[in-house]
Amino acid sequence: METKPTRRGSKQKMAVLDATKRLSNHPTAEDIFFKAKEEIVSISFSTVYRNLGILVKEKELIPISGPGSEIHYDHVINNHCHIQCRVCGKVRDMNVPAVDFSGILPSDASGFTVDGVCVTFTGTCRDCQVETDTKGEQK
Amino acid sequence: METKPTRRGSKQKMAVLDATKRLSNHPTAEDIFFKAKEEIVSISFSTVYRNLGILVKEKELIPISGPGSEIHYDHVINNHCHIQCRVCGKVRDMNVPAVDFSGILPSDASGFTVDGVCVTFTGTCRDCQVETDTKGEQK
DNA sequence: ATTCATAATAGGAACTATTCCTAATATAAA
DNA sequence: TTTATATTAGGAATAGTTCCTATTATGAAT
Ligand SMILES: [Mn+2]
Ligand SMILES: [Mn+2]
Ligand SMILES: [Zn+2]
Ligand SMILES: [Zn+2]
């Protein structure tokens, strides 16, 4: 039996993946929407969200959720750590070794089976450190 | 100059903290609301949220945000790790050493100053492992 | 005790990120 | 070309949280 020769990525789906890769700094769905719009002016928010969900399932992207309400997306899918600014919400990579969860037993994990780990540091980015009078709103 | 002898905790604030402690398993705002309601029948969601915010600022509680949309609260405020069920969203403690972030330099952190770290494993809790026919909806 | 200023509350509206729904359109197979 | 299905754009709905406001509780000063 063949693996079904199902439809390849649609133009929109590819635009979403491309936009995420070109933005590269852990963009939000909104960031991705506007970047993808540069390629496909008619693309909708709905389509971006749907394809982000698909791309996460296909392990082309990783979702990063932190203290802020928005989900950020990462096209670098290996296990690494992030830091998020408490003030402006921006997410960057952390240059520290990632936590290894391969040896964890269910007994360590309250009976859960473990399939991943997300290490997110919190702090203040350089832009937001410059006093609170210029309010840090940049991405 | 004295530290202002400001108002102690209100009845509602204490009820919120108490409810969180008695629930103990990383309850959500909604869980806390219903538990606090057992003590103060008139308490409102608004009051629960406001006091949760205050208690977090006062470091009486820690907020835990993960893949699911809801914030969970922990009255155990030392630095430890959690695991969240992908299916039902429940949060439990992880019996593994917490990540130490005290020695991290700004150079490791893309120029951020670091003030905390949140290590959240993901997986499937025991209740949600029993096939997908009994859909795992319990807390 | 009464007055006063202020802190906190209950209730509900507003907000926001995300998901869901639907009719229209694009695509690939037959 | 016809048909079946996948995907889309757009907008409505949802859900968790925050914000607003009139009312009530509290403690200090009189
Ligand atoms: Mn990354
Ligand atoms: Mn805990
Ligand atoms: Zn910042
Ligand atoms: Zn579960």
GROMACS .gro file of N, CA, C and O (backbone and C1' of nucleotides) in nm, chain A residues 7 10 12-13 40 42-44 46-47 50-51, chain D residues 4-12 16-18:
model
  132
    7ARG      N    1  -0.238   1.594  -0.136
    7ARG     CA    2  -0.202   1.728  -0.182
    7ARG      C    3  -0.078   1.782  -0.111
    7ARG      O    4  -0.064   1.770   0.009
   10SER      N    5  -0.033   2.386   0.020
   10SER     CA    6  -0.097   2.491  -0.058
   10SER      C    7  -0.006   2.614  -0.059
   10SER      O    8   0.088   2.624   0.020
   12GLN      N    9  -0.081   2.902   0.038
   12GLN     CA   10  -0.095   2.971   0.166
   12GLN      C   11  -0.011   2.905   0.276
   12GLN      O   12   0.057   2.971   0.353
   13LYS      N   13  -0.018   2.772   0.279
   13LYS     CA   14   0.058   2.700   0.382
   13LYS      C   15   0.207   2.727   0.368
   13LYS      O   16   0.276   2.752   0.467
   40ILE      N   17   0.098   3.696  -0.026
   40ILE     CA   18  -0.039   3.668  -0.069
   40ILE      C   19  -0.131   3.767  -0.001
   40ILE      O   20  -0.167   3.752   0.115
   42SER      N   21  -0.429   3.837  -0.017
   42SER     CA   22  -0.565   3.798   0.021
   42SER      C   23  -0.569   3.703   0.140
   42SER      O   24  -0.677   3.664   0.185
   43ILE      N   25  -0.453   3.664   0.191
   43ILE     CA   26  -0.452   3.561   0.296
   43ILE      C   27  -0.524   3.611   0.421
   43ILE      O   28  -0.520   3.730   0.453
   44SER      N   29  -0.591   3.519   0.489
   44SER     CA   30  -0.669   3.556   0.606
   44SER      C   31  -0.607   3.503   0.734
   44SER      O   32  -0.530   3.407   0.734
   46SER      N   33  -0.757   3.347   0.961
   46SER     CA   34  -0.808   3.211   0.978
   46SER      C   35  -0.716   3.109   0.912
   46SER      O   36  -0.684   3.006   0.971
   47THR      N   37  -0.672   3.140   0.793
   47THR     CA   38  -0.584   3.050   0.719
   47THR      C   39  -0.448   3.039   0.787
   47THR      O   40  -0.389   2.932   0.793
   50ARG      N   41  -0.499   2.815   1.093
   50ARG     CA   42  -0.519   2.675   1.056
   50ARG      C   43  -0.388   2.612   1.012
   50ARG      O   44  -0.353   2.503   1.057
   51ASN      N   45  -0.313   2.681   0.930
   51ASN     CA   46  -0.187   2.624   0.881
   51ASN      C   47  -0.081   2.620   0.989
   51ASN      O   48   0.001   2.527   0.990
  312DA       P   49  -1.969   1.313  -0.691
  312DA     O5'   50  -1.839   1.317  -0.600
  312DA     C5'   51  -1.733   1.224  -0.626
  312DA     C4'   52  -1.613   1.261  -0.541
  312DA     C3'   53  -1.648   1.297  -0.396
  312DA     O3'   54  -1.552   1.235  -0.310
  312DA     C1'   55  -1.533   1.477  -0.499
  313DT       P   56  -1.566   1.252  -0.154
  313DT     O5'   57  -1.445   1.350  -0.124
  313DT     C5'   58  -1.320   1.326  -0.186
  313DT     C4'   59  -1.230   1.446  -0.165
  313DT     C3'   60  -1.230   1.501  -0.022
  313DT     O3'   61  -1.095   1.521   0.014
  313DT     C1'   62  -1.263   1.674  -0.174
  314DA       P   63  -1.050   1.536   0.164
  314DA     O5'   64  -0.940   1.651   0.151
  314DA     C5'   65  -0.874   1.668   0.026
  314DA     C4'   66  -0.812   1.806   0.018
  314DA     C3'   67  -0.779   1.869   0.153
  314DA     O3'   68  -0.653   1.933   0.139
  314DA     C1'   69  -0.932   2.007   0.037
  315DT       P   70  -0.592   2.019   0.254
  315DT     O5'   71  -0.639   2.167   0.219
  315DT     C5'   72  -0.601   2.224   0.095
  315DT     C4'   73  -0.658   2.363   0.085
  315DT     C3'   74  -0.635   2.449   0.212
  315DT     O3'   75  -0.557   2.560   0.174
  315DT     C1'   76  -0.859   2.465   0.133
  316DT       P   77  -0.524   2.677   0.274
  316DT     O5'   78  -0.631   2.786   0.233
  316DT     C5'   79  -0.644   2.824   0.096
  316DT     C4'   80  -0.761   2.917   0.080
  316DT     C3'   81  -0.763   3.030   0.183
  316DT     O3'   82  -0.723   3.150   0.120
  316DT     C1'   83  -0.980   2.926   0.155
  317DA       P   84  -0.696   3.276   0.208
  317DA     O5'   85  -0.840   3.344   0.213
  317DA     C5'   86  -0.901   3.388   0.093
  317DA     C4'   87  -1.030   3.463   0.125
  317DA     C3'   88  -1.013   3.577   0.225
  317DA     O3'   89  -1.097   3.685   0.184
  317DA     C1'   90  -1.158   3.410   0.316
  318DG       P   91  -1.091   3.823   0.258
  318DG     O5'   92  -1.216   3.815   0.356
  318DG     C5'   93  -1.345   3.785   0.303
  318DG     C4'   94  -1.439   3.754   0.417
  318DG     C3'   95  -1.421   3.850   0.536
  318DG     O3'   96  -1.540   3.928   0.547
  318DG     C1'   97  -1.439   3.622   0.607
  319DG       P   98  -1.558   4.037   0.664
  319DG     O5'   99  -1.659   3.969   0.765
  319DG     C5'  100  -1.755   3.875   0.716
  319DG     C4'  101  -1.799   3.786   0.831
  319DG     C3'  102  -1.808   3.861   0.966
  319DG     O3'  103  -1.923   3.815   1.034
  319DG     C1'  104  -1.676   3.672   0.989
  320DA       P  105  -1.982   3.902   1.155
  320DA     O5'  106  -2.044   3.788   1.245
  320DA     C5'  107  -2.101   3.673   1.180
  320DA     C4'  108  -2.094   3.555   1.274
  320DA     C3'  109  -2.131   3.589   1.418
  320DA     O3'  110  -2.212   3.485   1.470
  320DA     C1'  111  -1.911   3.498   1.411
  324DG       P  112  -1.191   2.911   2.960
  324DG     O5'  113  -1.069   2.998   3.013
  324DG     C5'  114  -0.952   3.010   2.935
  324DG     C4'  115  -0.893   3.147   2.955
  324DG     C3'  116  -0.886   3.191   3.101
  324DG     O3'  117  -0.753   3.228   3.131
  324DG     C1'  118  -0.991   3.357   2.968
  325DT       P  119  -0.712   3.271   3.275
  325DT     O5'  120  -0.722   3.429   3.260
  325DT     C5'  121  -0.652   3.490   3.152
  325DT     C4'  122  -0.694   3.633   3.138
  325DT     C3'  123  -0.678   3.718   3.265
  325DT     O3'  124  -0.570   3.807   3.242
  325DT     C1'  125  -0.879   3.768   3.146
  326DT       P  126  -0.524   3.907   3.358
  326DT     O5'  127  -0.600   4.041   3.314
  326DT     C5'  128  -0.586   4.085   3.181
  326DT     C4'  129  -0.675   4.207   3.158
  326DT     C3'  130  -0.659   4.317   3.264
  326DT     O3'  131  -0.641   4.438   3.192
  326DT     C1'  132  -0.887   4.263   3.233
   0.00000   0.00000   0.00000
